[in-house]
Amino acid sequence: MDRVSSFDEPLKKLLGGATAKVMAEHLDLHTVGDLLHHYPRRYEERGKLTALADLPLDEHVTVVAQVADARILMFNNGRGKRLEVTLTDGSGRLQLVFFGHGVHKPHKELLPGRQAMFAGKVSVFNRKMQLAHPTYQLLDASDADEATEAVDAFAGRLLPIYPACKQLDSWRIAKAVDAVLPSAQDAVDPLPASLREGRGFTPLPDALLKVHRPQTKADIEDARARLKWDEAFVLQVALARRRYADTQLPAAARRPVADGLLDAFDAKLPFTLTEGQEKVSKEIFDDLATEHPMHRLLQGEVGSGKTMVALRAMLTVVDAGGQAAMLAPTEVLAQQHHRSITEMMGELAEGGMLGGSDRGTKVVLLTGSMGMAARRQALLDLVTGEAGIVIGTHALIEDKVQFHDLGLVVVDEQHRFGVEQRDALRSKGKQPPHLLVMTATPIPRTVAMTVFGDLETSVLDQLPAGRSPIASHVVPAKDKPHFLSRAWERVREEVENGHQAYVVCPRIGDDAEEAEGKGGKKAKAKKAAPEEDPDKRPPLAVLEIADELRKGALAGLSVEVLHGRMHPDDKDDVMRRFAAGDVDVLVATTVIEVGVNVPNATAMVIMDADRFGVSQLHQLRGRVGRGSAPGLCLLVSEAHEASPARARLSAVAATLDGFELSRIDLEQRREGDVLGQAQSGVRSSLRMLTVIDDEEVIAAAREEAVAVVAADPELEHLPELRTVLAALLDKDREEYLDKG
């Protein structure tokens, strides 16, 4: 068997069809290599009991604990039977429950004093933590043969606890790992020998043995240090190669022109740019002046002036004879950008029109719902070069759209476009255009180095002068209903002082949504009783809340709604009237989350705030306090005071620092959402590395990777690294890296 093929061996050959099927379907493990890289989540020491007090709700857990007592209870007039077992470990207690015919075996085996491993999903019943029908394995079996086996397997050893699923317990996974462990000897080592020896790493086959079957805690540390490095290094080499390949592409250098559009624009600015904007603009201008495409990520706090920086870059490209395109994720945002950019540019945006500046250009909008005549004119302006700047949605990427000379693409709000879309855009330029990706979601440095690792990063962390502070408070609607009444009074006060307010809800509440429900079925959630647990009732809806407010707390004020299923003209009409001050209160979904800019809006009430993520709440909050008056953000929640959801809201209320919040968000969600299925549809390649904790490893691996790729871009002298890269970058993952 050659060195790679044993890792590629399908699991069903070694484990049998049934086990392999469960592993493939529920854990996404298909080959020997997949299983060897399915590392234990933690380790139990023989004889040491787990902290039952710390069990997470709704998660599949494995615990080692002792039976305190067990009793059979009858119900249904003696027709039903239930076995209740109480486990203890000194830190807390946990109840197990078995029903019906499932009670006989555990009743005989789970006797007081017995110790066992139990696996199941943690739930709460009658305010007590419980596992219903858990699977278990006795660690001190009464049967002599079993006892010997159990002792051999577990005595004096660190017990690996694997990420498991309902269909396959941790100890069954451990047995499967035993079957494939001999193949660890065939592991292909991706680290160059000089790097491995220089950093004193354990050889890879040893690291795999130590991580799965450690004899000591030092074994675990050794193995983890090595495996983390492999993951960080291989990923950083993939990204470094992508950056290197980009530097090999040709691009037209776009250098600033004296007395051009940019100078005319700067001259009419009513304020000076912040130091941060000046610094970031210089980084961008330096990139634009080179003959290979810029690939830069611009991250900036909500309201830090990213649009201004992007617009100045676009004007530079227009000055240099090219065109610039800005891609926005939604029509509302594309229209908003178009409106604010034409307002900022004034007569400079009216090139070729009566009253326009002779140095001006044309700024056009292109979205999917435009009328045919307007669309035809926009397409004509692009192909002739009449329009120097175009702002639009995905409609820009369509085949029909042709440019005279596309020089720069600005992508707003981290919707990083996939490889097909990037290629489609690239092909619209005579040469690949420069690329600037903007995001208002602050990204911790390590995530930027992994998720956005093929982009150079610029950060705007200074707010422009004139931006006001935002006060944020949690409103516990269930515990203190009078707080909610006070919230509506505060909204009324803001309006009486000449300002406006947003009310944000998680759901629209129209018939289409009700009919779709979850998974396309008719939604029945509406009928849930209001006194039920807040997680059980449907999220609050825009149309219902707007109706209630018009009739009740905000009667007499002008209350309008905005959501994604409205006709684009209606959306635009509402936004225009809100921006003009004709609407007092806008009740909306998260369509207002990015880019909406109404300086006179000072208050925001977010209903069911616990149903939104940390960074989303931070984005939403950034819609207020955009003028000279201070902002107010009220986070309304029915979540229990001690719940993680409330802790999350308190964190958002406690700081306006988006980078701090992004760390909190990442710690709570871990990497799953950042690097895993939520974004890519494929399992994350990071199994050992945690982006939040391993900043030093990632930074060091990035440095080494850059050096390796600079010295040997094709990795001709590192065949093992090339082999491992090829395995990591199968088609799905390659695409995933492209999409970020």
PDB file of C-alpha atoms in Angstrom, residues 124-250:
ATOM      1  CA  VAL A 124     -34.227  20.153  31.161  1.00  0.00           C
ATOM      2  CA  PHE A 125     -37.302  18.587  32.734  1.00  0.00           C
ATOM      3  CA  ASN A 126     -38.953  20.008  35.869  1.00  0.00           C
ATOM      4  CA  ARG A 127     -35.985  22.375  36.226  1.00  0.00           C
ATOM      5  CA  LYS A 128     -33.541  19.473  36.401  1.00  0.00           C
ATOM      6  CA  MET A 129     -30.846  18.591  33.855  1.00  0.00           C
ATOM      7  CA  GLN A 130     -31.457  15.188  32.357  1.00  0.00           C
ATOM      8  CA  LEU A 131     -30.416  12.717  29.662  1.00  0.00           C
ATOM      9  CA  ALA A 132     -33.309  10.745  28.210  1.00  0.00           C
ATOM     10  CA  HIS A 133     -32.449   7.177  27.113  1.00  0.00           C
ATOM     11  CA  PRO A 134     -28.686   7.738  27.109  1.00  0.00           C
ATOM     12  CA  THR A 135     -26.377   5.015  25.846  1.00  0.00           C
ATOM     13  CA  TYR A 136     -23.797   3.942  28.404  1.00  0.00           C
ATOM     14  CA  GLN A 137     -20.796   1.729  28.974  1.00  0.00           C
ATOM     15  CA  LEU A 138     -19.964   0.411  32.427  1.00  0.00           C
ATOM     16  CA  LEU A 139     -16.417   1.036  33.520  1.00  0.00           C
ATOM     17  CA  ASP A 140     -16.572  -1.631  36.230  1.00  0.00           C
ATOM     18  CA  ALA A 141     -18.622  -4.342  34.540  1.00  0.00           C
ATOM     19  CA  SER A 142     -19.819  -7.195  36.749  1.00  0.00           C
ATOM     20  CA  ASP A 143     -19.190  -9.881  34.115  1.00  0.00           C
ATOM     21  CA  ALA A 144     -15.590 -11.117  34.566  1.00  0.00           C
ATOM     22  CA  ASP A 145     -14.633 -11.082  30.856  1.00  0.00           C
ATOM     23  CA  GLU A 146     -16.189  -7.680  30.340  1.00  0.00           C
ATOM     24  CA  ALA A 147     -14.497  -6.413  33.485  1.00  0.00           C
ATOM     25  CA  THR A 148     -11.078  -7.501  32.221  1.00  0.00           C
ATOM     26  CA  GLU A 149     -11.746  -5.901  28.857  1.00  0.00           C
ATOM     27  CA  ALA A 150     -13.005  -2.686  30.430  1.00  0.00           C
ATOM     28  CA  VAL A 151     -10.032  -2.509  32.763  1.00  0.00           C
ATOM     29  CA  ASP A 152      -7.604  -3.203  29.907  1.00  0.00           C
ATOM     30  CA  ALA A 153      -9.224  -0.499  27.837  1.00  0.00           C
ATOM     31  CA  PHE A 154      -9.530   2.125  30.496  1.00  0.00           C
ATOM     32  CA  ALA A 155      -7.405   1.495  33.571  1.00  0.00           C
ATOM     33  CA  GLY A 156      -4.669   4.019  34.127  1.00  0.00           C
ATOM     34  CA  ARG A 157      -5.394   5.625  30.733  1.00  0.00           C
ATOM     35  CA  LEU A 158      -6.587   8.973  29.552  1.00  0.00           C
ATOM     36  CA  LEU A 159      -9.980   8.336  28.014  1.00  0.00           C
ATOM     37  CA  PRO A 160     -10.462  10.188  24.693  1.00  0.00           C
ATOM     38  CA  ILE A 161     -13.928  11.759  24.374  1.00  0.00           C
ATOM     39  CA  TYR A 162     -14.719  12.258  20.675  1.00  0.00           C
ATOM     40  CA  PRO A 163     -17.139  14.680  19.022  1.00  0.00           C
ATOM     41  CA  ALA A 164     -20.048  12.247  18.664  1.00  0.00           C
ATOM     42  CA  CYS A 165     -23.630  12.127  17.474  1.00  0.00           C
ATOM     43  CA  LYS A 166     -26.837  10.491  18.617  1.00  0.00           C
ATOM     44  CA  GLN A 167     -26.261   7.534  16.301  1.00  0.00           C
ATOM     45  CA  LEU A 168     -22.640   6.912  17.316  1.00  0.00           C
ATOM     46  CA  ASP A 169     -21.223   7.313  20.830  1.00  0.00           C
ATOM     47  CA  SER A 170     -17.744   8.481  21.671  1.00  0.00           C
ATOM     48  CA  TRP A 171     -16.554   5.020  22.731  1.00  0.00           C
ATOM     49  CA  ARG A 172     -17.775   3.421  19.494  1.00  0.00           C
ATOM     50  CA  ILE A 173     -15.808   6.058  17.601  1.00  0.00           C
ATOM     51  CA  ALA A 174     -12.806   5.201  19.829  1.00  0.00           C
ATOM     52  CA  LYS A 175     -13.102   1.534  18.779  1.00  0.00           C
ATOM     53  CA  ALA A 176     -13.264   2.555  15.113  1.00  0.00           C
ATOM     54  CA  VAL A 177     -10.149   4.713  15.590  1.00  0.00           C
ATOM     55  CA  ASP A 178      -8.342   1.671  17.055  1.00  0.00           C
ATOM     56  CA  ALA A 179      -9.055  -0.165  13.802  1.00  0.00           C
ATOM     57  CA  VAL A 180      -7.487   2.558  11.613  1.00  0.00           C
ATOM     58  CA  LEU A 181      -4.682   3.693  13.932  1.00  0.00           C
ATOM     59  CA  PRO A 182      -1.983   1.469  12.288  1.00  0.00           C
ATOM     60  CA  SER A 183      -2.432   3.616   9.131  1.00  0.00           C
ATOM     61  CA  ALA A 184      -1.067   6.629  11.052  1.00  0.00           C
ATOM     62  CA  GLN A 185       2.386   5.326  10.083  1.00  0.00           C
ATOM     63  CA  ASP A 186       1.569   6.197   6.448  1.00  0.00           C
ATOM     64  CA  ALA A 187       0.858   9.877   7.206  1.00  0.00           C
ATOM     65  CA  VAL A 188       2.394  12.237   4.647  1.00  0.00           C
ATOM     66  CA  ASP A 189       4.242  14.964   6.538  1.00  0.00           C
ATOM     67  CA  PRO A 190       3.533  18.408   5.041  1.00  0.00           C
ATOM     68  CA  LEU A 191       6.133  20.351   7.047  1.00  0.00           C
ATOM     69  CA  PRO A 192       9.489  20.967   5.361  1.00  0.00           C
ATOM     70  CA  ALA A 193      12.183  19.083   7.344  1.00  0.00           C
ATOM     71  CA  SER A 194      14.066  22.272   8.258  1.00  0.00           C
ATOM     72  CA  LEU A 195      10.916  23.810   9.725  1.00  0.00           C
ATOM     73  CA  ARG A 196       9.981  20.636  11.622  1.00  0.00           C
ATOM     74  CA  GLU A 197      13.410  20.239  13.130  1.00  0.00           C
ATOM     75  CA  GLY A 198      13.891  23.963  13.744  1.00  0.00           C
ATOM     76  CA  ARG A 199      10.739  24.092  15.843  1.00  0.00           C
ATOM     77  CA  GLY A 200      11.320  20.723  17.500  1.00  0.00           C
ATOM     78  CA  PHE A 201       8.018  19.133  16.421  1.00  0.00           C
ATOM     79  CA  THR A 202       6.998  15.512  17.034  1.00  0.00           C
ATOM     80  CA  PRO A 203       6.910  13.481  13.754  1.00  0.00           C
ATOM     81  CA  LEU A 204       3.376  13.380  12.321  1.00  0.00           C
ATOM     82  CA  PRO A 205       2.696   9.602  12.798  1.00  0.00           C
ATOM     83  CA  ASP A 206       3.678   9.966  16.479  1.00  0.00           C
ATOM     84  CA  ALA A 207       1.470  13.043  16.856  1.00  0.00           C
ATOM     85  CA  LEU A 208      -1.539  11.099  15.516  1.00  0.00           C
ATOM     86  CA  LEU A 209      -0.882   8.197  17.905  1.00  0.00           C
ATOM     87  CA  LYS A 210      -0.426  10.546  20.840  1.00  0.00           C
ATOM     88  CA  VAL A 211      -3.575  12.572  20.152  1.00  0.00           C
ATOM     89  CA  HIS A 212      -5.779   9.459  19.954  1.00  0.00           C
ATOM     90  CA  ARG A 213      -4.105   7.259  22.592  1.00  0.00           C
ATOM     91  CA  PRO A 214      -2.079   9.476  24.931  1.00  0.00           C
ATOM     92  CA  GLN A 215      -0.227   7.878  27.821  1.00  0.00           C
ATOM     93  CA  THR A 216       0.354  11.200  29.576  1.00  0.00           C
ATOM     94  CA  LYS A 217      -0.884  14.788  29.462  1.00  0.00           C
ATOM     95  CA  ALA A 218       2.468  15.757  27.932  1.00  0.00           C
ATOM     96  CA  ASP A 219       1.592  13.475  24.963  1.00  0.00           C
ATOM     97  CA  ILE A 220      -1.580  15.481  24.372  1.00  0.00           C
ATOM     98  CA  GLU A 221       0.314  18.794  24.488  1.00  0.00           C
ATOM     99  CA  ASP A 222       2.955  17.502  22.045  1.00  0.00           C
ATOM    100  CA  ALA A 223       0.374  16.183  19.626  1.00  0.00           C
ATOM    101  CA  ARG A 224      -1.795  19.290  19.726  1.00  0.00           C
ATOM    102  CA  ALA A 225       1.135  21.642  19.183  1.00  0.00           C
ATOM    103  CA  ARG A 226       2.176  19.659  16.107  1.00  0.00           C
ATOM    104  CA  LEU A 227      -1.308  19.197  14.605  1.00  0.00           C
ATOM    105  CA  LYS A 228      -2.247  22.854  15.097  1.00  0.00           C
ATOM    106  CA  TRP A 229       0.889  23.853  13.230  1.00  0.00           C
ATOM    107  CA  ASP A 230       0.095  21.538  10.338  1.00  0.00           C
ATOM    108  CA  GLU A 231      -3.378  23.018   9.915  1.00  0.00           C
ATOM    109  CA  ALA A 232      -2.233  26.620  10.211  1.00  0.00           C
ATOM    110  CA  PHE A 233       0.736  26.097   7.898  1.00  0.00           C
ATOM    111  CA  VAL A 234      -1.072  24.195   5.127  1.00  0.00           C
ATOM    112  CA  LEU A 235      -3.922  26.740   5.088  1.00  0.00           C
ATOM    113  CA  GLN A 236      -1.485  29.673   5.049  1.00  0.00           C
ATOM    114  CA  VAL A 237       0.533  28.071   2.210  1.00  0.00           C
ATOM    115  CA  ALA A 238      -2.703  27.747   0.194  1.00  0.00           C
ATOM    116  CA  LEU A 239      -3.473  31.433   0.810  1.00  0.00           C
ATOM    117  CA  ALA A 240       0.120  32.555   0.173  1.00  0.00           C
ATOM    118  CA  ARG A 241       0.071  30.722  -3.170  1.00  0.00           C
ATOM    119  CA  ARG A 242      -3.174  32.445  -4.061  1.00  0.00           C
ATOM    120  CA  ARG A 243      -1.681  35.844  -3.205  1.00  0.00           C
ATOM    121  CA  TYR A 244       1.448  34.957  -5.198  1.00  0.00           C
ATOM    122  CA  ALA A 245      -0.645  33.898  -8.217  1.00  0.00           C
ATOM    123  CA  ASP A 246      -2.517  37.208  -8.046  1.00  0.00           C
ATOM    124  CA  THR A 247       0.768  39.123  -8.134  1.00  0.00           C
ATOM    125  CA  GLN A 248       1.623  37.313 -11.377  1.00  0.00           C
ATOM    126  CA  LEU A 249      -1.520  38.572 -13.141  1.00  0.00           C
ATOM    127  CA  PRO A 250      -1.180  41.703 -15.254  1.00  0.00           C
TER     128      PRO A 250
END
